[in-house]
Each structure stands twice: as C-alpha cells, then as structure tokens.
C-alpha cells in the first residue's frame, strides 16, 4: 500500500509584538514569581528563566491536535508536525523578533512533497487569520493540497470560513479523533476528491457553490478508547519541564454565556479515574514529569470519580503534584482535603465579578457569598488558589467594575489569592454573547478576529471588541488595566513564611480560557 501522509499545524498564538506596557509586564512578573515560589517549595523547579528574555513559559501544546495525531498514527498514517507556536517562542527568545510567515514557508518547503497532500490546521479565534495565511502558503507550494481546518473556532464559524476563504477545502466540526481518520481514508481512497467527503459525518465542504454540512457526528462516549496525546512530537527538553495536561472528563453541564469550550464539549463524559492515573504514571516514568494540569472544564463534575482519582493517586505514592479548575458551587471541604492529600497544589476558580447581577446575567448560577466560601475552603486545606476575573461582562457598570477591583484587592490583602488571571470579555463565536448581543445588551464593535484578544500580555492584549450599555471598550480596558495594577502592586507583598523571593521569575503559567 502507498504510504499515506498528513501534516498537522498549530499556528502561532502569541500576540504579534515583543512589547507590552509596564503594568502588564509587572503583572506577569509577579504572577510568574508567585507560581515559581509555590513550585520551589514543592522542589519542582529545575531552572530559572528570566521573564523578559525567555518565552518558553508561554508554550502550550494543542492537546486536541495531539489526540488527533495519535488516532491518525494508530491507523498507519505518517505524521508530519509543525508547531509554529513553539517556533515563535524560540524565535522570540533566541532572535528577539516575532515569527514571520517566511519562517513557516521555510518549514513547509523543507518537508517532503507527499507531506503537503493533506494539511490540517487547528486555530483558535485569535490566531484564525494565521491559519488562513498558512493555508495560502501551503497552496502556493502545492495547489492540489487539501486544507482542513478544525477545532473550536472553525466548528462554530464553518459556513463563513468556507464562503470567504477559497484556500480552505474542508472543515471538521466537533471532536476530531474519529472523524479525522475517516476523512483521511475517504480522501486517499478517492484520489483527494473533496466531494467524496460528503459521506463523512461531522464535515463541512463546498458543493455546487454552496456550503454543505454533512451532519453532526455523535460524541465519543468511551474516552478511554483514545490513545494518549502524541506528546512525543515535542522536543524532549520541552517535555522535561512542561506541565503535562491530562483530562478526566470532557464537557460541562453549565452554560455560562461567555464560555466557548462548554459549547464545544456540551455533553459531559468521564474517563475511568484509574486509567487517568495510569496515564500520569506513564508520563512520570517516560519523561520524569512531576507537574500536571487536569484539563477538565470542571474537575469536580463527579465527586465519586474525583474521589476515586484522588485515592488512586495517593495509593501509588508517585512524587507528583497537580492542579485543576472547578466551579465554586462544587467546592466542599471533604473533597478538597482529599485532593490536598493526593498532591493537588492549586485549584482554579472563576470569581469573574463582584456584581451578583452580572453573575446572573452570564448564567453563572452561583452567588458571591458562595465564591468567597469556596476560596476559604481551598486555602484552609493548604491548596493554592487561582482566580479568574473578567471585566466588561454584560451589565458591567462603573460601580460593578470598581466593586470587582475592591474585592480583588481585599482578597490579596487577606492572602486568599496565589495566582490570578484578569481578562476582558470577548464575544467568541459559538457563545451566546456572539450569537445574541442585543439580548445580552452588549454591542460588538469588530468582527475582525485578529482583534479578539482576552487581555493576557504576550498571549494577547488589545482594546476590547465590545462594550456594555454603560461602559465603552476604552473604559473596560481601563478597568482591566487597573486590576492588573492592583495585582502587580499587591500579590507579592508580605509573602507567607516559607516563600522564597527571587529577582528572576519563571514564566510558567496555568490555564487561560479561550
């Protein structure tokens, strides 16, 4: 049989500049130092990276693409892989410049010609334009190449993409592990005839001048049937220091109006907790990894499975630590103490706003009192606390933004917060905010996805693309900057006993929500 090839590409993710204002720079410095201190206490830091000269801490492998890579490999396909996000971080650190399309063109030209027969690209909203530039570069080298886009953004915007961009041939909608294999089989069996894809569920193509969606593919019910993500595509030196991401579940039963991942994985499915620990042990023994991030949207969706997971981790006595995110209304003392005993060192919780009306407007289905109670439970269990905050949510006013900043400052003064992620609201495609701005009483100011940054410094910082009834996008930006300034000025004051202060800070960071 003729050898079959597939090229997988992760587009660059960092914002297209080497510069950030002084507040953002200091904000990331103190966050990095805070996490660094936490990991030093756990004996996990091998090297110190200078924040302003090393971008490796911003590397985030696309776990979805790596899952798909493993599924395709298992069917005998030869995998080629370009991670332009990783390449960008290296270029910034070593050459002091941002990645250019010419760098990616060189990487493409260096591949064997058969690698460019089918090219799959997985963008987020904010780097979607990069995906188009890369697709055009591939077509310039091989006009017969079949370009496939997948992932969250492409799944929700497939009609617009296929109508607007001729360089994209197929869009994979929804989970990709099974559909990617079937798609490739059909393409190779039909001499790259894209029209043959109409018989593959979960695909969007052009047919007779119109966009055709082939119908939804059922969600994967048995997640344990999936092979481990193909982390071996990454250099060994990256894997030795990377915080490995594993999942115990996919999906979320809640429906926050601003959250796009919960719309993509809108049905909750679980893995066998013991098999998740098997996977962690695999990385521990293969790479020496000791730091893990549970990549679930909500780790505590099932107390029973969380309890089994923690008990299994404790039983094996591996020298590892882990972090996760959950909802505040699911935090309970018993389970959190069990998590602490099993090596959990940080829990990420979405506080979002100090305004109860805003929490209600966004369908958070929780209260501010419950948020504070959950934070105290986490800290009393000896676990670090990571909090999410969003400025410019529907209903945001001057009073609510001020109240949120005051609450943030109080929690810092009370030493409740160890790490925090302050962002501006973005109406991502697929969310209720994007689909129904009038209902949410917001105004979307731009549909240029290059502007859809969340406000995360090198991971993207820009003027918000929406405004509320009372706040302009400039005012939302100003309150976000004020929140960053509060964190930058207060987070590392009066460090707890045992903390170690360093002039240099690691750029290691945790989960950001896209």
Short mmCIF file of C-alpha atoms in Angstrom, two decimals, residues 10-499:
data_model
loop_
_atom_site.label_atom_id
_atom_site.label_comp_id
_atom_site.label_asym_id
_atom_site.label_seq_id
_atom_site.Cartn_x
_atom_site.Cartn_y
_atom_site.Cartn_z
CA UNK A 10 -0.51 24.57 15.18
CA UNK A 11 -0.50 28.28 14.19
CA UNK A 12 1.35 30.90 16.28
CA UNK A 13 -0.57 32.11 19.31
CA UNK A 14 1.49 34.89 20.88
CA UNK A 15 0.48 38.45 20.07
CA UNK A 16 2.33 40.00 17.09
CA UNK A 17 4.64 42.23 19.11
CA UNK A 18 7.53 41.93 21.53
CA UNK A 19 6.30 44.87 23.55
CA UNK A 20 3.91 45.19 26.48
CA UNK A 21 3.18 48.16 28.69
CA UNK A 22 4.82 48.48 32.10
CA UNK A 23 1.70 47.40 34.02
CA UNK A 24 1.24 44.22 32.01
CA UNK A 25 4.93 43.39 32.26
CA UNK A 26 4.90 43.73 36.03
CA UNK A 27 1.61 41.82 36.30
CA UNK A 28 3.10 38.78 34.57
CA UNK A 29 6.32 39.08 36.55
CA UNK A 30 4.54 38.83 39.90
CA UNK A 31 2.26 36.03 38.73
CA UNK A 32 5.23 34.08 37.43
CA UNK A 33 7.16 34.64 40.64
CA UNK A 34 4.19 33.60 42.75
CA UNK A 35 3.85 30.26 40.95
CA UNK A 36 7.61 29.90 40.90
CA UNK A 37 7.72 30.25 44.68
CA UNK A 38 4.98 27.66 45.04
CA UNK A 39 6.88 25.17 42.88
CA UNK A 40 10.18 25.89 44.64
CA UNK A 41 8.52 24.89 47.91
CA UNK A 42 7.50 21.63 46.23
CA UNK A 43 11.01 21.05 44.85
CA UNK A 44 9.84 21.19 41.24
CA UNK A 45 11.92 23.96 39.68
CA UNK A 46 14.93 22.75 37.72
CA UNK A 47 15.98 26.01 36.09
CA UNK A 48 15.15 29.67 36.40
CA UNK A 49 14.07 31.55 33.30
CA UNK A 50 14.43 35.28 33.01
CA UNK A 51 10.94 36.62 32.35
CA UNK A 52 11.93 39.30 29.88
CA UNK A 53 14.23 37.09 27.81
CA UNK A 54 12.54 33.71 27.71
CA UNK A 55 9.16 32.96 26.15
CA UNK A 56 9.22 29.20 26.79
CA UNK A 57 6.78 29.59 29.68
CA UNK A 58 4.10 30.61 27.22
CA UNK A 59 4.32 27.33 25.29
CA UNK A 60 1.03 25.46 25.39
CA UNK A 61 0.77 22.31 23.25
CA UNK A 62 -2.57 21.88 21.50
CA UNK A 63 -3.77 18.77 23.31
CA UNK A 64 -6.70 18.35 20.90
CA UNK A 65 -4.38 18.23 17.92
CA UNK A 66 -2.11 15.79 19.75
CA UNK A 67 -5.07 13.49 20.47
CA UNK A 68 -5.94 13.55 16.76
CA UNK A 69 -2.30 12.88 15.84
CA UNK A 70 -2.32 9.74 17.99
CA UNK A 71 -5.55 8.49 16.42
CA UNK A 72 -4.22 9.02 12.90
CA UNK A 73 -0.87 7.41 13.70
CA UNK A 74 -2.66 4.31 15.02
CA UNK A 75 -4.22 3.85 11.57
CA UNK A 76 -0.83 3.77 9.87
CA UNK A 77 -0.56 7.35 8.65
CA UNK A 78 2.82 9.08 8.69
CA UNK A 79 2.58 12.19 10.86
CA UNK A 80 4.33 15.44 9.99
CA UNK A 81 4.01 18.24 12.52
CA UNK A 82 4.73 21.94 12.65
CA UNK A 83 4.11 23.80 15.90
CA UNK A 84 4.52 27.41 14.86
CA UNK A 85 3.58 28.50 18.39
CA UNK A 86 6.62 26.67 19.74
CA UNK A 87 8.75 28.01 16.88
CA UNK A 88 7.56 31.54 17.64
CA UNK A 89 8.58 31.22 21.30
CA UNK A 90 12.04 30.03 20.26
CA UNK A 91 12.47 32.83 17.72
CA UNK A 92 11.42 35.45 20.28
CA UNK A 93 13.81 34.08 22.89
CA UNK A 94 16.79 33.46 20.61
CA UNK A 95 16.43 36.15 17.92
CA UNK A 96 14.45 38.86 19.68
CA UNK A 97 11.76 39.05 17.00
CA UNK A 98 8.33 37.61 16.31
CA UNK A 99 7.71 34.78 13.87
CA UNK A 100 7.01 35.73 10.25
CA UNK A 101 5.14 33.88 7.52
CA UNK A 102 8.51 33.41 5.80
CA UNK A 103 9.63 31.24 8.73
CA UNK A 104 6.63 28.98 8.27
CA UNK A 105 7.12 28.92 4.50
CA UNK A 106 10.67 27.67 5.04
CA UNK A 107 9.43 24.93 7.36
CA UNK A 108 6.85 23.88 4.77
CA UNK A 109 9.38 23.88 1.94
CA UNK A 110 11.67 21.60 3.96
CA UNK A 111 9.05 18.86 4.12
CA UNK A 112 8.78 16.04 1.56
CA UNK A 113 6.24 16.79 -1.18
CA UNK A 114 3.91 14.00 -0.06
CA UNK A 115 3.52 15.74 3.32
CA UNK A 116 1.58 18.51 1.60
CA UNK A 117 -1.19 16.33 0.18
CA UNK A 118 -3.45 16.80 3.22
CA UNK A 119 -2.76 19.59 5.70
CA UNK A 120 -4.82 20.03 8.89
CA UNK A 121 -4.62 23.31 10.79
CA UNK A 122 -6.09 23.92 14.25
CA UNK A 123 -6.59 27.61 15.10
CA UNK A 124 -8.27 29.41 17.95
CA UNK A 125 -10.31 32.52 17.24
CA UNK A 126 -7.45 34.89 17.89
CA UNK A 127 -4.99 33.15 15.55
CA UNK A 128 -7.54 32.21 12.89
CA UNK A 129 -6.01 34.70 10.45
CA UNK A 130 -2.68 32.91 10.91
CA UNK A 131 -4.37 29.69 9.86
CA UNK A 132 -5.51 31.37 6.64
CA UNK A 133 -2.02 32.74 5.92
CA UNK A 134 -0.57 29.27 6.46
CA UNK A 135 -3.22 27.67 4.23
CA UNK A 136 -2.36 30.12 1.46
CA UNK A 137 1.34 29.31 1.89
CA UNK A 138 0.62 25.59 1.54
CA UNK A 139 -1.46 26.17 -1.61
CA UNK A 140 1.39 28.22 -3.09
CA UNK A 141 3.64 25.17 -2.74
CA UNK A 142 1.00 22.63 -3.80
CA UNK A 143 -2.20 23.98 -5.30
CA UNK A 144 -3.70 20.47 -5.13
CA UNK A 145 -3.26 20.22 -1.36
CA UNK A 146 -6.42 19.57 0.64
CA UNK A 147 -6.59 22.05 3.52
CA UNK A 148 -8.62 21.00 6.56
CA UNK A 149 -9.45 23.31 9.45
CA UNK A 150 -10.69 22.02 12.80
CA UNK A 151 -11.12 22.99 16.42
CA UNK A 152 -13.48 25.21 18.36
CA UNK A 153 -13.42 28.33 16.22
CA UNK A 154 -13.71 26.54 12.88
CA UNK A 155 -16.54 24.37 14.20
CA UNK A 156 -18.67 27.39 15.05
CA UNK A 157 -17.75 29.54 12.04
CA UNK A 158 -17.50 26.93 9.27
CA UNK A 159 -20.09 28.50 6.96
CA UNK A 160 -18.47 31.93 6.97
CA UNK A 161 -14.99 30.44 6.52
CA UNK A 162 -15.90 28.29 3.52
CA UNK A 163 -17.79 31.15 1.88
CA UNK A 164 -14.95 33.61 2.35
CA UNK A 165 -11.69 31.65 2.02
CA UNK A 166 -11.04 29.52 -1.07
CA UNK A 167 -7.82 28.18 0.43
CA UNK A 168 -9.82 26.09 2.92
CA UNK A 169 -11.35 22.91 1.46
CA UNK A 170 -12.81 21.03 4.43
CA UNK A 171 -13.79 21.93 7.99
CA UNK A 172 -14.02 19.27 10.66
CA UNK A 173 -16.86 20.19 13.04
CA UNK A 174 -16.74 18.89 16.62
CA UNK A 175 -14.49 16.26 18.14
CA UNK A 176 -11.89 15.16 15.64
CA UNK A 177 -10.31 11.87 16.67
CA UNK A 178 -12.68 9.55 14.82
CA UNK A 179 -13.74 11.89 12.04
CA UNK A 180 -10.11 12.72 11.13
CA UNK A 181 -9.33 9.09 10.44
CA UNK A 182 -12.45 8.59 8.36
CA UNK A 183 -11.82 11.83 6.48
CA UNK A 184 -8.28 10.81 5.55
CA UNK A 185 -9.36 7.34 4.47
CA UNK A 186 -12.01 8.81 2.15
CA UNK A 187 -9.63 11.37 0.66
CA UNK A 188 -6.90 8.84 -0.07
CA UNK A 189 -9.35 6.25 -1.40
CA UNK A 190 -10.88 8.84 -3.76
CA UNK A 191 -7.71 10.47 -5.04
CA UNK A 192 -8.23 13.60 -2.92
CA UNK A 193 -11.70 14.24 -4.31
CA UNK A 194 -13.20 16.58 -1.70
CA UNK A 195 -16.78 15.90 -2.84
CA UNK A 196 -16.40 12.34 -1.55
CA UNK A 197 -16.22 13.82 1.96
CA UNK A 198 -19.98 14.47 1.84
CA UNK A 199 -20.44 10.93 3.18
CA UNK A 200 -18.33 11.60 6.30
CA UNK A 201 -20.26 12.86 9.32
CA UNK A 202 -19.03 16.00 11.02
CA UNK A 203 -17.65 17.72 7.92
CA UNK A 204 -18.39 20.94 6.06
CA UNK A 205 -17.40 21.37 2.40
CA UNK A 206 -18.39 23.33 -0.68
CA UNK A 207 -20.69 21.53 -3.10
CA UNK A 208 -22.30 23.08 -6.16
CA UNK A 209 -21.33 26.53 -4.97
CA UNK A 210 -22.92 26.15 -1.55
CA UNK A 211 -21.68 25.13 1.88
CA UNK A 212 -22.74 21.59 2.77
CA UNK A 213 -22.65 20.31 6.36
CA UNK A 214 -22.68 16.52 6.41
CA UNK A 215 -24.44 16.25 9.76
CA UNK A 216 -23.31 16.06 13.35
CA UNK A 217 -21.15 13.15 14.43
CA UNK A 218 -22.09 11.56 17.77
CA UNK A 219 -19.81 12.46 20.66
CA UNK A 220 -17.19 9.91 21.65
CA UNK A 221 -18.67 8.12 24.63
CA UNK A 222 -15.72 5.95 25.66
CA UNK A 223 -12.91 8.45 26.13
CA UNK A 224 -10.62 5.69 27.40
CA UNK A 225 -10.54 4.20 23.91
CA UNK A 226 -8.49 7.22 22.79
CA UNK A 227 -4.72 6.86 22.72
CA UNK A 228 -2.69 9.23 24.86
CA UNK A 229 -1.99 12.58 23.18
CA UNK A 230 1.09 12.35 20.95
CA UNK A 231 3.38 14.39 23.20
CA UNK A 232 6.36 12.70 21.59
CA UNK A 233 6.01 15.24 18.78
CA UNK A 234 7.56 17.75 21.18
CA UNK A 235 11.31 18.03 21.87
CA UNK A 236 12.45 16.11 24.99
CA UNK A 237 13.78 19.26 26.66
CA UNK A 238 10.31 20.82 26.45
CA UNK A 239 8.63 17.75 27.90
CA UNK A 240 11.04 17.56 30.83
CA UNK A 241 9.92 20.98 32.09
CA UNK A 242 6.36 21.14 30.76
CA UNK A 243 3.24 20.91 32.90
CA UNK A 244 1.59 17.89 31.27
CA UNK A 245 -2.14 18.24 30.65
CA UNK A 246 -4.42 15.24 31.17
CA UNK A 247 -8.21 15.03 31.21
CA UNK A 248 -10.56 13.05 33.43
CA UNK A 249 -13.63 14.25 31.52
CA UNK A 250 -14.89 16.23 28.56
CA UNK A 251 -17.78 18.61 28.73
CA UNK A 252 -19.64 20.84 31.14
CA UNK A 253 -23.26 20.77 32.26
CA UNK A 254 -23.31 24.53 32.82
CA UNK A 255 -23.85 27.19 30.20
CA UNK A 256 -22.04 30.41 31.09
CA UNK A 257 -22.80 32.87 28.31
CA UNK A 258 -19.17 33.87 27.69
CA UNK A 259 -17.59 30.39 27.76
CA UNK A 260 -16.92 28.82 24.37
CA UNK A 261 -15.33 25.45 25.39
CA UNK A 262 -18.54 24.45 27.18
CA UNK A 263 -20.43 24.95 23.90
CA UNK A 264 -17.97 22.74 22.02
CA UNK A 265 -17.98 19.99 24.66
CA UNK A 266 -21.58 20.43 25.77
CA UNK A 267 -22.15 16.84 26.86
CA UNK A 268 -20.37 15.59 29.94
CA UNK A 269 -18.44 12.33 29.59
CA UNK A 270 -15.95 10.77 32.01
CA UNK A 271 -12.85 8.63 31.82
CA UNK A 272 -12.07 5.83 34.22
CA UNK A 273 -10.18 7.68 37.01
CA UNK A 274 -7.77 4.77 37.48
CA UNK A 275 -6.82 4.92 33.79
CA UNK A 276 -6.19 8.65 34.11
CA UNK A 277 -3.69 7.91 36.87
CA UNK A 278 -2.18 5.23 34.59
CA UNK A 279 -1.60 7.99 32.01
CA UNK A 280 0.01 10.27 34.58
CA UNK A 281 2.28 7.46 35.69
CA UNK A 282 3.21 6.87 32.03
CA UNK A 283 4.45 10.47 31.66
CA UNK A 284 6.10 10.34 35.08
CA UNK A 285 8.13 7.28 34.11
CA UNK A 286 8.77 8.26 30.46
CA UNK A 287 9.61 11.94 30.81
CA UNK A 288 10.17 12.37 34.53
CA UNK A 289 7.17 14.76 34.64
CA UNK A 290 6.11 15.72 38.14
CA UNK A 291 3.71 18.59 37.48
CA UNK A 292 0.31 18.01 35.90
CA UNK A 293 -2.69 20.12 34.92
CA UNK A 294 -6.08 18.43 34.89
CA UNK A 295 -7.51 19.92 31.72
CA UNK A 296 -11.19 19.35 32.54
CA UNK A 297 -13.57 22.27 32.28
CA UNK A 298 -14.77 21.24 35.74
CA UNK A 299 -12.80 18.60 37.65
CA UNK A 300 -15.47 18.19 40.34
CA UNK A 301 -18.32 17.39 37.96
CA UNK A 302 -18.46 13.98 39.68
CA UNK A 303 -17.47 13.74 43.35
CA UNK A 304 -17.41 9.94 43.09
CA UNK A 305 -14.93 9.90 40.24
CA UNK A 306 -12.86 12.70 41.77
CA UNK A 307 -12.68 10.69 45.00
CA UNK A 308 -11.52 7.55 43.15
CA UNK A 309 -8.91 9.60 41.27
CA UNK A 310 -7.50 11.10 44.48
CA UNK A 311 -7.46 7.80 46.33
CA UNK A 312 -5.65 6.10 43.43
CA UNK A 313 -3.05 8.86 43.24
CA UNK A 314 -2.42 8.64 46.97
CA UNK A 315 -2.18 4.85 46.82
CA UNK A 316 0.56 4.85 44.18
CA UNK A 317 2.69 7.39 46.08
CA UNK A 318 4.18 8.95 42.95
CA UNK A 319 6.24 12.06 43.57
CA UNK A 320 3.97 14.36 41.58
CA UNK A 321 1.72 17.37 42.11
CA UNK A 322 -1.26 18.55 40.12
CA UNK A 323 -3.63 21.45 39.51
CA UNK A 324 -7.20 21.69 38.26
CA UNK A 325 -10.15 24.01 37.76
CA UNK A 326 -13.69 23.73 39.08
CA UNK A 327 -16.82 25.70 39.82
CA UNK A 328 -17.13 27.46 43.17
CA UNK A 329 -20.50 25.87 43.92
CA UNK A 330 -18.93 22.40 43.87
CA UNK A 331 -16.16 23.12 46.37
CA UNK A 332 -16.68 21.09 49.56
CA UNK A 333 -14.31 20.68 52.49
CA UNK A 334 -14.20 16.87 52.38
CA UNK A 335 -13.30 16.56 48.71
CA UNK A 336 -10.82 19.45 48.81
CA UNK A 337 -8.97 17.89 51.74
CA UNK A 338 -8.84 14.62 49.82
CA UNK A 339 -7.42 16.50 46.82
CA UNK A 340 -4.76 18.10 49.02
CA UNK A 341 -3.70 14.71 50.41
CA UNK A 342 -3.42 13.43 46.81
CA UNK A 343 -0.96 16.16 45.78
CA UNK A 344 -3.21 18.95 44.49
CA UNK A 345 -1.35 22.23 44.93
CA UNK A 346 -3.67 24.67 43.14
CA UNK A 347 -7.37 24.95 42.30
CA UNK A 348 -8.59 27.44 39.69
CA UNK A 349 -11.95 29.09 40.36
CA UNK A 350 -13.91 31.60 38.32
CA UNK A 351 -14.98 34.53 40.52
CA UNK A 352 -15.44 36.73 37.42
CA UNK A 353 -17.13 39.74 39.07
CA UNK A 354 -18.21 41.23 42.39
CA UNK A 355 -21.61 42.06 40.91
CA UNK A 356 -24.31 39.48 41.61
CA UNK A 357 -26.42 40.89 38.80
CA UNK A 358 -23.52 40.32 36.40
CA UNK A 359 -23.11 36.73 37.58
CA UNK A 360 -26.82 36.24 36.97
CA UNK A 361 -26.64 37.94 33.55
CA UNK A 362 -23.97 35.48 32.41
CA UNK A 363 -25.75 32.38 33.75
CA UNK A 364 -23.02 31.62 36.30
CA UNK A 365 -25.64 30.13 38.62
CA UNK A 366 -23.76 30.95 41.79
CA UNK A 367 -23.52 33.70 44.37
CA UNK A 368 -20.73 35.93 45.54
CA UNK A 369 -21.05 34.54 49.07
CA UNK A 370 -20.55 31.03 47.70
CA UNK A 371 -17.49 32.23 45.82
CA UNK A 372 -15.90 33.55 49.00
CA UNK A 373 -16.80 30.42 50.95
CA UNK A 374 -15.19 28.22 48.27
CA UNK A 375 -12.00 30.29 48.28
CA UNK A 376 -11.67 29.96 52.06
CA UNK A 377 -12.22 26.19 51.93
CA UNK A 378 -9.44 25.85 49.34
CA UNK A 379 -6.97 27.92 51.35
CA UNK A 380 -7.80 26.20 54.65
CA UNK A 381 -6.96 22.88 53.01
CA UNK A 382 -3.48 24.21 52.22
CA UNK A 383 -4.07 24.40 48.47
CA UNK A 384 -3.07 27.39 46.35
CA UNK A 385 -5.87 29.47 44.87
CA UNK A 386 -6.02 30.64 41.25
CA UNK A 387 -8.90 33.00 40.43
CA UNK A 388 -10.37 34.14 37.11
CA UNK A 389 -11.77 37.68 36.71
CA UNK A 390 -13.48 39.17 33.66
CA UNK A 391 -14.15 42.85 33.02
CA UNK A 392 -16.82 44.03 30.60
CA UNK A 393 -19.35 41.23 31.08
CA UNK A 394 -22.98 42.04 30.21
CA UNK A 395 -24.34 44.60 32.65
CA UNK A 396 -20.90 45.88 33.66
CA UNK A 397 -21.04 49.43 35.05
CA UNK A 398 -18.58 51.80 36.71
CA UNK A 399 -19.89 50.69 40.11
CA UNK A 400 -19.57 46.96 39.37
CA UNK A 401 -16.08 47.31 37.92
CA UNK A 402 -14.96 49.33 40.97
CA UNK A 403 -16.52 46.73 43.26
CA UNK A 404 -14.68 43.92 41.50
CA UNK A 405 -11.35 45.69 41.84
CA UNK A 406 -12.02 46.34 45.53
CA UNK A 407 -12.85 42.68 46.08
CA UNK A 408 -9.72 41.62 44.23
CA UNK A 409 -7.65 43.93 46.45
CA UNK A 410 -9.30 42.60 49.62
CA UNK A 411 -8.61 39.01 48.67
CA UNK A 412 -4.99 39.90 48.02
CA UNK A 413 -4.74 41.67 51.38
CA UNK A 414 -6.32 38.65 53.07
CA UNK A 415 -3.80 36.35 51.34
CA UNK A 416 -6.54 34.33 49.69
CA UNK A 417 -5.09 34.57 46.19
CA UNK A 418 -1.87 32.94 44.99
CA UNK A 419 -2.35 33.48 41.28
CA UNK A 420 -4.95 35.29 39.24
CA UNK A 421 -5.98 35.76 35.63
CA UNK A 422 -7.62 39.10 34.79
CA UNK A 423 -9.14 39.41 31.32
CA UNK A 424 -11.62 41.43 29.32
CA UNK A 425 -14.79 39.86 27.98
CA UNK A 426 -14.61 38.61 24.40
CA UNK A 427 -17.74 37.54 22.45
CA UNK A 428 -16.22 34.43 20.88
CA UNK A 429 -18.09 32.69 18.04
CA UNK A 430 -20.29 29.96 19.47
CA UNK A 431 -21.10 31.81 22.68
CA UNK A 432 -24.45 33.37 23.50
CA UNK A 433 -22.72 36.76 23.58
CA UNK A 434 -21.68 36.41 19.94
CA UNK A 435 -24.97 34.95 18.75
CA UNK A 436 -27.28 37.27 20.70
CA UNK A 437 -25.55 40.56 21.51
CA UNK A 438 -28.81 42.51 21.69
CA UNK A 439 -30.34 40.11 24.20
CA UNK A 440 -27.18 40.41 26.31
CA UNK A 441 -27.26 44.21 26.00
CA UNK A 442 -23.79 44.47 24.51
CA UNK A 443 -22.52 45.91 21.26
CA UNK A 444 -19.91 44.05 19.23
CA UNK A 445 -17.57 46.61 17.67
CA UNK A 446 -15.42 44.38 15.45
CA UNK A 447 -15.71 41.08 13.65
CA UNK A 448 -12.01 41.04 12.78
CA UNK A 449 -10.75 38.07 14.76
CA UNK A 450 -7.24 39.50 14.89
CA UNK A 451 -8.71 41.87 17.50
CA UNK A 452 -10.20 39.18 19.73
CA UNK A 453 -7.51 39.17 22.44
CA UNK A 454 -8.56 38.46 26.02
CA UNK A 455 -6.06 40.83 27.56
CA UNK A 456 -3.22 38.49 28.51
CA UNK A 457 0.01 40.32 27.68
CA UNK A 458 2.15 38.16 25.35
CA UNK A 459 -0.81 35.85 24.87
CA UNK A 460 -2.64 38.85 23.51
CA UNK A 461 -3.56 42.27 24.82
CA UNK A 462 -5.71 44.72 22.95
CA UNK A 463 -8.69 47.02 23.08
CA UNK A 464 -11.92 45.07 23.79
CA UNK A 465 -14.15 44.43 20.76
CA UNK A 466 -17.38 45.00 22.68
CA UNK A 467 -18.99 47.48 25.02
CA UNK A 468 -21.80 47.31 27.57
CA UNK A 469 -24.71 49.69 27.91
CA UNK A 470 -22.77 51.86 30.36
CA UNK A 471 -19.10 51.22 29.54
CA UNK A 472 -17.22 51.88 26.32
CA UNK A 473 -14.49 49.50 25.25
CA UNK A 474 -11.93 52.11 26.36
CA UNK A 475 -13.42 52.19 29.85
CA UNK A 476 -13.47 48.40 30.05
CA UNK A 477 -9.81 48.41 29.05
CA UNK A 478 -9.02 50.98 31.74
CA UNK A 479 -10.65 48.90 34.49
CA UNK A 480 -8.81 45.82 33.29
CA UNK A 481 -5.53 47.77 33.48
CA UNK A 482 -6.43 48.94 36.98
CA UNK A 483 -6.99 45.33 38.05
CA UNK A 484 -3.60 44.35 36.64
CA UNK A 485 -2.01 47.24 38.54
CA UNK A 486 -3.61 46.08 41.81
CA UNK A 487 -2.27 42.56 41.33
CA UNK A 488 1.14 43.82 40.24
CA UNK A 489 1.40 46.00 43.34
CA UNK A 490 -0.02 43.67 45.97
CA UNK A 491 0.38 39.97 45.14
CA UNK A 492 3.90 39.50 46.46
CA UNK A 493 3.66 41.86 49.44
CA UNK A 494 4.19 40.25 52.83
CA UNK A 495 4.94 36.77 51.47
CA UNK A 496 3.89 33.88 53.64
CA UNK A 497 6.50 32.18 55.78
CA UNK A 498 8.50 29.78 53.66
CA UNK A 499 8.17 31.73 50.44
#
